[in-house]
Amino acid sequence: MKKREQWSSNFGFLMAAAGSAVGLGNLWKFPYIVGMNGGGIFIIVYLILLIFLGSPILMAEMSIGRKTRLNAIDACNKIKPGWGFAGGLGVLGAFVILCYYSVIGGWVLKYLFKYIISSSIENPSEYFRDFSQSPIEPIIWHLIFAAICIGIVMKGISGGIEKISKIFLPLLALFIIVIAVNVIRLPNAVNGLKFFLIPDFSAIDSLSDVFSLLLNAMGQVFFSLSLGMGTLITYGSYLSRESNIQKNAVYIPVFDLIIALLACTAILPAVFSFELEPTAGSGLLFSTLPYVFSHISYGKYIAVIFFLLVFFAAVTSAISLIEVIASYFIDNRKWSRKKACVIPGIIFMSIGSIASLSFGRLSYLRLFDNNIFDLLTILSDKIIMPIGGFFICILTGYIWNTKSMYEELSSGGIFKVYFKKTLSFLIRYFAPAMIIIIFITSFF
Ligand code: PHE
């Protein structure tokens, strides 16, 4: 049998896994969700869930992947026949996410090209509104973005994903710092810093606020760490036994968090300084940063590099989603890599084109006050991923057994496994219980 491809080094894996984790979730979504959920208080809840829910599930997924060396569905099936559905949820989730993710990826491309051809954007808020509501342009950019990602995955793992992530991730961190340093010197910026660094408990005045805060934070943890949907099972399946999974499960969330907080530092103070609305929603990044770029020296060039880096961040995440789908069709259905990329690609490009119209022509199509785009995000972050995470915990904690997980974490005795008891508690009791409680209470 053909030997399974492997990451060329643990650093390569780490960068690819961080590349999957760090993406639009950190740069585009995190700041606007923080803005809509009361600032600092959201960050505290997010941090708690990241440590006690995110990191253990990350370990479980990577262990299952490396142990079985299979795609998400077959990996779960191998651990326990009949459990393939747990990984199957991931393939479904990846489809759903790709439909809207590549719409935002398209927005990023549009802004990149806008800054390449012109020196600034006049009236950023109106500009964003007109663009996002227009019927054709966002679809074209979405299709270009999707086609680029599909092309990269067609080339295979280490050739495509690893190389890109190694270079751009450190650069991305550097550039957001450059922007953030400029932003915090703007007048009134300090109120933006206070908004997300100092929790304001008065923002919570009913139990339903608490529940919705928890649900939003949990959704964001899953989304941002690429959890509950087989990405890390798939990536772990290419990981060598010399890698220390437990360490990776600390590095990845830490790096992911740093980038998310930096994104907040670059965006939220600017929102306050230019008297915009922190609750603006999905357009926050696009309608805020152009103000900043018009106010700082070399703004145009910084904007071009910034959007280029955001584009890379989005690409490395999107390709990890396509990889989840493709590796299933390649391993399980024996499709060629090309077919396994192109056919699902055509489907998510089509649904994405419809989602892209949610802000304009199709904005009247609503369910419970959510447009198509919002519904796709709710379906993935708040339903499919947490349910996937729940089953991963049950599979690892009770069926495979945490002991077998420790065996994999230690790489057959090479590495010491830390916090065994706590981990066992988190995976067997805390995480599944939290997911169920948050899930049920969200209906009230
Ligand atoms: N974590 C990615 C981001 O933050 C999105 C993603 C979710 C990627 C799930 C893969 C799987 O942008």
Coordinates of C-alpha atoms and ligand atoms in Angstrom, one line a residue:
M1 CA 0.0 0.0 0.0
K2 CA 1.1 3.5 -0.7
K3 CA 2.7 5.1 2.3
R4 CA 0.5 7.9 3.7
E5 CA 1.9 11.4 3.1
Q6 CA 3.3 13.1 6.2
W7 CA 4.1 16.6 7.3
S8 CA 7.8 17.2 6.7
S9 CA 8.3 18.3 10.4
N10 CA 6.4 19.1 13.5
F11 CA 6.9 22.8 12.8
G12 CA 5.3 22.2 9.4
F13 CA 2.4 20.5 11.0
L14 CA 2.1 23.2 13.7
M15 CA 2.1 25.9 11.1
A16 CA -0.5 24.1 9.0
A17 CA -2.7 23.4 12.0
A18 CA -2.3 27.0 13.1
G19 CA -2.9 28.0 9.5
S20 CA -6.2 26.1 9.7
A21 CA -7.1 27.7 13.1
V22 CA -6.0 31.2 12.3
G23 CA -8.3 32.6 9.7
L24 CA -11.3 34.8 9.1
G25 CA -12.5 33.4 12.4
N26 CA -9.8 35.5 14.2
L27 CA -9.6 38.5 12.0
W28 CA -13.1 39.0 10.7
K29 CA -15.4 37.2 13.1
F30 CA -13.8 37.5 16.6
P31 CA -13.7 41.3 16.7
Y32 CA -17.3 41.6 15.5
I33 CA -18.6 38.9 17.9
V34 CA -16.8 40.6 20.7
G35 CA -18.4 43.9 19.6
M36 CA -21.9 42.4 19.6
N37 CA -21.5 40.5 22.9
G38 CA -20.5 43.2 25.3
G39 CA -16.7 43.3 24.9
G40 CA -14.5 42.1 27.8
I41 CA -17.1 39.8 29.4
F42 CA -17.3 37.8 26.2
I43 CA -13.5 37.5 26.1
I44 CA -13.5 36.0 29.7
V45 CA -16.1 33.4 28.8
Y46 CA -14.3 32.7 25.6
L47 CA -11.0 32.1 27.4
I48 CA -12.5 29.7 29.9
L49 CA -14.2 27.7 27.2
L50 CA -11.0 27.7 25.1
I51 CA -9.0 26.2 27.9
F52 CA -11.5 23.7 29.3
L53 CA -13.3 22.8 26.2
G54 CA -11.2 23.7 23.2
S55 CA -7.8 22.4 24.1
P56 CA -9.0 18.9 25.3
I57 CA -11.1 18.3 22.2
L58 CA -8.1 19.4 20.1
M59 CA -6.0 16.7 21.8
A60 CA -8.7 14.1 21.3
E61 CA -9.1 14.9 17.6
M62 CA -5.3 14.9 16.9
S63 CA -4.9 11.6 18.8
I64 CA -7.7 9.9 16.9
G65 CA -6.2 11.1 13.6
R66 CA -2.7 10.0 14.3
K67 CA -3.7 6.7 15.8
T68 CA -5.8 5.7 12.9
R69 CA -4.1 7.6 10.0
L70 CA -7.4 7.9 8.3
N71 CA -9.8 10.6 7.2
A72 CA -12.4 11.8 9.8
I73 CA -15.2 9.4 8.9
D74 CA -13.0 6.2 8.6
A75 CA -11.0 7.2 11.6
C76 CA -14.1 7.3 13.9
N77 CA -15.3 4.1 12.3
K78 CA -12.0 2.4 13.0
I79 CA -12.1 3.4 16.6
K80 CA -15.7 2.0 16.8
P81 CA -17.5 0.5 13.9
G82 CA -20.7 2.5 13.3
W83 CA -19.3 5.8 14.6
G84 CA -18.3 7.1 11.3
F85 CA -21.2 9.6 11.6
A86 CA -19.2 11.6 14.1
G87 CA -16.6 12.3 11.4
G88 CA -19.4 12.6 8.8
L89 CA -20.8 15.5 10.7
G90 CA -17.5 17.2 10.0
V91 CA -17.7 16.6 6.2
L92 CA -21.1 18.2 6.3
G93 CA -19.9 21.0 8.5
A94 CA -17.0 21.7 6.2
F95 CA -19.4 22.0 3.3
V96 CA -21.6 24.5 5.2
I97 CA -18.7 26.6 6.4
L98 CA -17.1 26.7 2.9
C99 CA -20.3 28.1 1.5
Y100 CA -20.1 31.3 3.5
Y101 CA -16.4 31.3 4.3
S102 CA -15.5 31.8 0.7
V103 CA -17.9 34.7 0.4
I104 CA -15.9 36.6 3.0
G105 CA -12.7 35.3 1.4
G106 CA -14.1 37.0 -1.8
W107 CA -14.7 40.3 0.1
V108 CA -11.0 40.2 1.3
L109 CA -9.8 39.7 -2.3
K110 CA -12.0 42.6 -3.5
Y111 CA -10.5 44.9 -0.8
L112 CA -7.0 43.8 -1.7
F113 CA -7.5 44.7 -5.3
K114 CA -9.2 48.0 -4.4
Y115 CA -6.1 49.0 -2.4
I116 CA -3.8 47.9 -5.2
I117 CA -5.5 50.2 -7.7
S118 CA -6.4 53.1 -5.5
S119 CA -4.8 54.9 -2.6
S120 CA -7.7 55.0 -0.2
I121 CA -11.4 54.2 0.2
E122 CA -13.7 57.3 0.6
N123 CA -16.7 56.8 2.9
P124 CA -15.8 53.2 4.0
S125 CA -19.2 52.4 5.5
E126 CA -21.1 53.4 2.3
Y127 CA -18.5 51.7 0.2
F128 CA -18.9 48.5 2.1
R129 CA -22.6 48.6 2.0
D130 CA -22.8 49.2 -1.7
F131 CA -20.3 46.5 -2.5
S132 CA -21.9 43.8 -0.2
Q133 CA -25.3 44.6 -1.6
S134 CA -24.4 44.5 -5.2
P135 CA -25.7 41.4 -7.1
I136 CA -22.7 40.4 -9.2
E137 CA -19.4 41.6 -7.9
P138 CA -19.3 39.7 -4.5
I139 CA -20.2 36.5 -6.4
I140 CA -17.4 36.9 -8.8
W141 CA -14.8 37.5 -6.0
H142 CA -16.3 34.5 -4.1
L143 CA -15.8 32.3 -7.1
I144 CA -12.2 33.4 -7.6
F145 CA -11.4 32.8 -4.0
A146 CA -13.0 29.3 -4.1
A147 CA -11.2 28.4 -7.3
I148 CA -7.8 29.4 -5.8
C149 CA -8.4 27.2 -2.7
I150 CA -9.6 24.2 -4.7
G151 CA -6.6 24.5 -7.0
I152 CA -4.2 24.4 -4.0
V153 CA -5.8 21.3 -2.4
M154 CA -5.6 19.5 -5.7
K155 CA -1.8 19.7 -5.5
G156 CA -1.7 17.6 -2.3
I157 CA -0.9 18.3 1.4
S158 CA 2.7 19.1 2.0
G159 CA 3.2 20.7 -1.4
G160 CA 0.4 23.2 -0.8
I161 CA -0.7 23.9 2.7
E162 CA 2.5 23.6 4.7
K163 CA 4.7 25.9 2.6
I164 CA 2.2 28.8 2.6
S165 CA 1.6 28.7 6.4
K166 CA 5.2 28.6 7.4
I167 CA 5.9 32.0 5.7
F168 CA 2.8 34.1 6.1
L169 CA 1.7 33.3 9.7
P170 CA 4.6 35.1 11.4
L171 CA 4.3 37.9 8.9
L172 CA 0.6 38.2 9.7
A173 CA 1.3 38.5 13.4
L174 CA 3.8 41.2 12.7
F175 CA 1.6 43.3 10.5
I176 CA -1.4 43.3 12.8
I177 CA 1.0 44.5 15.5
V178 CA 2.0 47.4 13.2
I179 CA -1.6 48.3 12.6
A180 CA -2.6 47.9 16.2
V181 CA 0.3 50.2 17.4
N182 CA -1.0 52.9 15.0
V183 CA -4.6 52.4 16.0
I184 CA -4.0 52.7 19.8
R185 CA -2.5 56.1 19.2
L186 CA -5.7 57.5 17.7
P187 CA -7.8 59.8 19.7
N188 CA -10.3 58.1 22.0
A189 CA -8.8 54.7 21.2
V190 CA -8.4 54.0 24.8
N191 CA -12.2 53.5 25.1
G192 CA -12.0 50.7 22.6
L193 CA -9.3 49.0 24.6
K194 CA -11.3 49.4 27.7
F195 CA -14.3 48.0 25.9
F196 CA -12.7 44.6 25.3
L197 CA -10.2 44.4 28.1
I198 CA -12.3 45.4 31.0
P199 CA -15.5 43.3 31.5
D200 CA -18.6 45.3 32.0
F201 CA -21.0 43.1 33.9
S202 CA -23.9 45.5 33.5
A203 CA -24.1 44.3 29.8
I204 CA -25.7 41.1 31.2
D205 CA -29.1 41.7 32.7
S206 CA -31.0 38.5 32.2
L207 CA -30.4 34.8 32.3
S208 CA -31.1 34.6 28.6
D209 CA -28.1 37.1 28.0
V210 CA -25.9 34.6 29.9
F211 CA -27.1 31.7 27.7
S212 CA -26.6 33.6 24.5
L213 CA -23.2 34.7 25.6
L214 CA -22.2 31.1 26.4
L215 CA -23.6 29.9 23.1
N216 CA -21.8 32.5 21.1
A217 CA -18.5 32.0 22.9
M218 CA -18.7 28.2 22.5
G219 CA -19.5 28.5 18.8
Q220 CA -16.5 30.8 18.4
V221 CA -14.2 28.4 20.3
F222 CA -15.2 25.6 17.9
F223 CA -15.0 27.7 14.8
S224 CA -11.8 29.4 15.7
L225 CA -9.9 26.2 16.6
S226 CA -11.4 24.4 13.6
L227 CA -12.9 21.8 16.1
G228 CA -15.7 19.3 16.1
M229 CA -15.5 18.6 12.4
G230 CA -12.6 16.4 11.7
T231 CA -10.1 19.0 10.5
L232 CA -7.7 18.1 13.3
I233 CA -8.4 14.4 12.8
T234 CA -7.5 14.7 9.2
Y235 CA -4.4 16.8 9.9
G236 CA -3.4 14.6 12.8
S237 CA -3.5 11.6 10.4
Y238 CA -0.5 13.0 8.6
L239 CA 1.4 13.7 11.8
S240 CA 4.5 11.7 12.7
R241 CA 4.8 9.8 16.0
E242 CA 7.8 12.0 17.0
S243 CA 5.4 14.9 17.5
N244 CA 4.2 15.8 20.9
I245 CA 0.4 16.2 20.5
Q246 CA -0.1 17.7 24.0
K247 CA 2.3 20.5 23.3
N248 CA 0.7 21.2 20.0
A249 CA -2.7 21.4 21.7
V250 CA -1.3 24.2 23.8
Y251 CA 0.6 26.1 21.1
I252 CA -2.3 26.1 18.6
P253 CA -4.9 27.7 21.0
V254 CA -2.4 30.2 22.4
F255 CA -1.3 31.3 18.9
D256 CA -4.9 31.5 17.8
L257 CA -5.9 33.6 20.8
I258 CA -3.0 36.0 20.3
I259 CA -4.0 36.7 16.7
A260 CA -7.6 37.1 17.7
L261 CA -6.7 39.6 20.5
L262 CA -4.4 41.5 18.2
A263 CA -7.2 41.7 15.6
C264 CA -9.4 43.2 18.4
T265 CA -6.7 45.7 19.2
A266 CA -6.4 46.7 15.6
I267 CA -10.1 47.1 15.1
L268 CA -12.1 47.9 18.2
P269 CA -10.2 51.0 19.3
A270 CA -10.6 52.3 15.8
V271 CA -14.3 51.8 16.0
F272 CA -14.4 54.0 19.1
S273 CA -12.0 56.6 17.6
F274 CA -14.0 57.1 14.4
E275 CA -17.3 56.9 16.3
L276 CA -18.6 53.8 14.5
E277 CA -20.8 51.1 16.0
P278 CA -19.0 48.1 17.7
T279 CA -22.2 46.1 17.1
A280 CA -22.1 46.6 13.3
G281 CA -21.8 42.8 12.7
S282 CA -20.2 41.1 9.8
G283 CA -19.0 44.2 8.0
L284 CA -17.0 45.5 11.0
L285 CA -13.5 44.7 9.6
F286 CA -14.3 46.1 6.2
S287 CA -16.0 49.2 7.2
T288 CA -13.6 50.1 10.0
L289 CA -10.0 49.5 8.9
P290 CA -10.3 51.7 5.7
Y291 CA -10.7 54.7 8.1
V292 CA -7.5 53.6 9.8
F293 CA -5.6 53.2 6.6
S294 CA -6.6 56.7 5.5
H295 CA -5.2 58.1 8.7
I296 CA -1.8 56.5 8.9
S297 CA 1.3 57.1 6.9
Y298 CA 1.9 54.6 4.1
G299 CA -1.7 53.5 4.7
K300 CA -2.2 52.3 1.2
Y301 CA 0.8 50.0 1.3
I302 CA 0.0 48.7 4.8
A303 CA -3.6 48.0 3.5
V304 CA -2.3 46.0 0.6
I305 CA 0.0 43.9 2.7
F306 CA -2.7 43.5 5.4
F307 CA -5.4 42.3 3.0
L308 CA -2.9 40.0 1.3
L309 CA -2.1 38.4 4.7
V310 CA -5.8 38.1 5.6
F311 CA -6.3 36.5 2.2
F312 CA -3.5 33.9 3.0
A313 CA -5.1 33.3 6.5
A314 CA -8.4 32.7 4.8
V315 CA -6.9 30.5 2.2
T316 CA -5.1 28.2 4.7
S317 CA -8.3 27.8 6.6
A318 CA -10.4 27.2 3.6
I319 CA -8.0 24.6 2.2
S320 CA -8.2 22.7 5.5
L321 CA -11.9 22.6 5.1
I322 CA -11.6 21.3 1.5
E323 CA -9.0 18.7 2.7
V324 CA -11.6 17.3 5.2
I325 CA -14.0 16.7 2.3
A326 CA -11.5 15.6 -0.3
S327 CA -9.6 13.1 2.0
Y328 CA -12.9 11.4 2.7
F329 CA -13.7 11.0 -1.0
I330 CA -10.2 9.9 -1.8
D331 CA -9.8 7.3 1.0
N332 CA -13.3 6.1 1.3
R333 CA -14.8 6.5 -2.2
K334 CA -11.5 6.0 -4.0
W335 CA -12.0 9.1 -6.1
S336 CA -9.0 10.8 -7.7
R337 CA -7.8 13.9 -5.8
K338 CA -8.9 16.1 -8.7
K339 CA -12.5 14.7 -8.7
A340 CA -12.6 14.9 -4.8
C341 CA -11.8 18.6 -5.0
V342 CA -13.8 19.7 -8.1
I343 CA -17.2 18.1 -7.5
P344 CA -17.6 19.3 -3.8
G345 CA -16.1 22.6 -5.0
I346 CA -18.8 23.1 -7.6
I347 CA -21.5 22.5 -5.0
F348 CA -20.2 24.9 -2.4
M349 CA -19.4 27.5 -5.0
S350 CA -23.1 27.4 -6.1
I351 CA -24.6 27.6 -2.6
G352 CA -22.0 30.3 -1.7
S353 CA -23.2 32.4 -4.6
I354 CA -26.7 32.3 -3.2
A355 CA -25.4 33.1 0.3
S356 CA -23.5 36.0 -1.1
L357 CA -26.8 37.6 -2.1
S358 CA -28.1 37.6 1.5
F359 CA -26.9 41.2 1.9
G360 CA -28.6 42.5 -1.2
R361 CA -31.1 40.9 -3.6
L362 CA -32.0 38.0 -1.3
S363 CA -32.0 39.8 2.0
Y364 CA -35.7 39.4 2.3
L365 CA -35.3 35.6 2.6
R366 CA -35.3 35.1 6.4
L367 CA -35.9 32.5 9.0
F368 CA -36.2 33.6 12.6
D369 CA -34.9 37.0 11.5
N370 CA -31.7 35.5 10.0
N371 CA -30.7 35.7 6.4
I372 CA -29.3 32.8 4.4
F373 CA -25.7 33.8 5.3
D374 CA -26.5 34.0 9.0
L375 CA -28.3 30.7 8.9
L376 CA -25.3 28.9 7.5
T377 CA -23.1 30.4 10.2
I378 CA -25.6 29.3 12.9
L379 CA -25.8 25.8 11.4
S380 CA -22.1 25.3 11.4
D381 CA -20.8 27.1 14.6
K382 CA -23.7 26.6 16.9
I383 CA -25.1 23.2 15.8
I384 CA -22.9 21.0 13.7
M385 CA -19.5 21.7 15.3
P386 CA -20.6 21.5 19.0
I387 CA -22.6 18.2 18.2
G388 CA -19.5 16.9 16.4
G389 CA -17.4 17.9 19.4
F390 CA -19.8 16.2 21.8
F391 CA -19.5 12.9 19.9
I392 CA -15.8 13.1 19.7
C393 CA -15.7 13.4 23.5
I394 CA -18.0 10.4 24.0
L395 CA -16.0 8.4 21.5
T396 CA -12.7 9.3 23.0
G397 CA -13.8 9.3 26.7
Y398 CA -15.9 6.2 26.9
I399 CA -15.5 4.0 23.8
W400 CA -11.9 4.4 22.8
N401 CA -11.1 5.3 26.4
T402 CA -8.9 8.1 27.7
K403 CA -6.2 5.5 28.5
S404 CA -5.8 4.7 24.8
M405 CA -5.7 8.4 24.2
Y406 CA -2.9 8.9 26.7
E407 CA -1.0 6.1 25.0
E408 CA -1.3 8.0 21.7
L409 CA -0.4 11.3 23.4
S410 CA 2.8 9.7 24.8
S411 CA 3.7 8.4 21.4
G412 CA 4.2 4.9 22.9
G413 CA 6.0 6.2 26.0
I414 CA 8.3 8.8 24.4
F415 CA 6.5 11.8 25.9
K416 CA 5.2 12.4 29.4
V417 CA 1.5 13.0 29.5
Y418 CA 0.4 15.9 31.8
F419 CA -2.8 16.4 33.8
K420 CA -4.2 12.9 33.1
K421 CA -6.9 13.1 35.7
T422 CA -8.1 16.6 34.8
L423 CA -8.1 15.7 31.1
S424 CA -10.1 12.7 31.7
F425 CA -12.6 14.7 33.7
L426 CA -12.8 17.4 31.0
I427 CA -13.3 14.9 28.1
R428 CA -15.7 12.5 29.9
Y429 CA -17.8 14.9 31.9
F430 CA -17.2 18.6 31.6
A431 CA -17.1 19.1 27.8
P432 CA -20.1 16.9 27.0
A433 CA -22.1 18.3 29.8
M434 CA -21.2 21.9 28.9
I435 CA -22.1 21.3 25.3
I436 CA -25.5 19.9 26.2
I437 CA -26.3 22.5 28.7
I438 CA -25.3 25.4 26.4
F439 CA -27.2 23.8 23.6
I440 CA -30.4 23.2 25.5
T441 CA -30.5 26.6 27.2
S442 CA -30.0 28.4 23.9
F443 CA -33.6 27.4 23.0
F444 CA -35.0 29.5 25.9
Ligands
PHE1 N1 -10.7 28.2 12.2 C1 -10.9 28.8 11.0 C2 -10.9 30.3 11.2 O1 -10.8 30.7 12.3 C3 -12.2 28.3 10.3 C4 -12.3 26.8 10.2 C5 -13.3 26.2 10.9 C6 -11.4 26.1 9.5 C7 -13.4 24.8 10.9 C8 -11.5 24.7 9.5 C9 -12.5 24.1 10.2 O2 -11.0 31.1 10.3

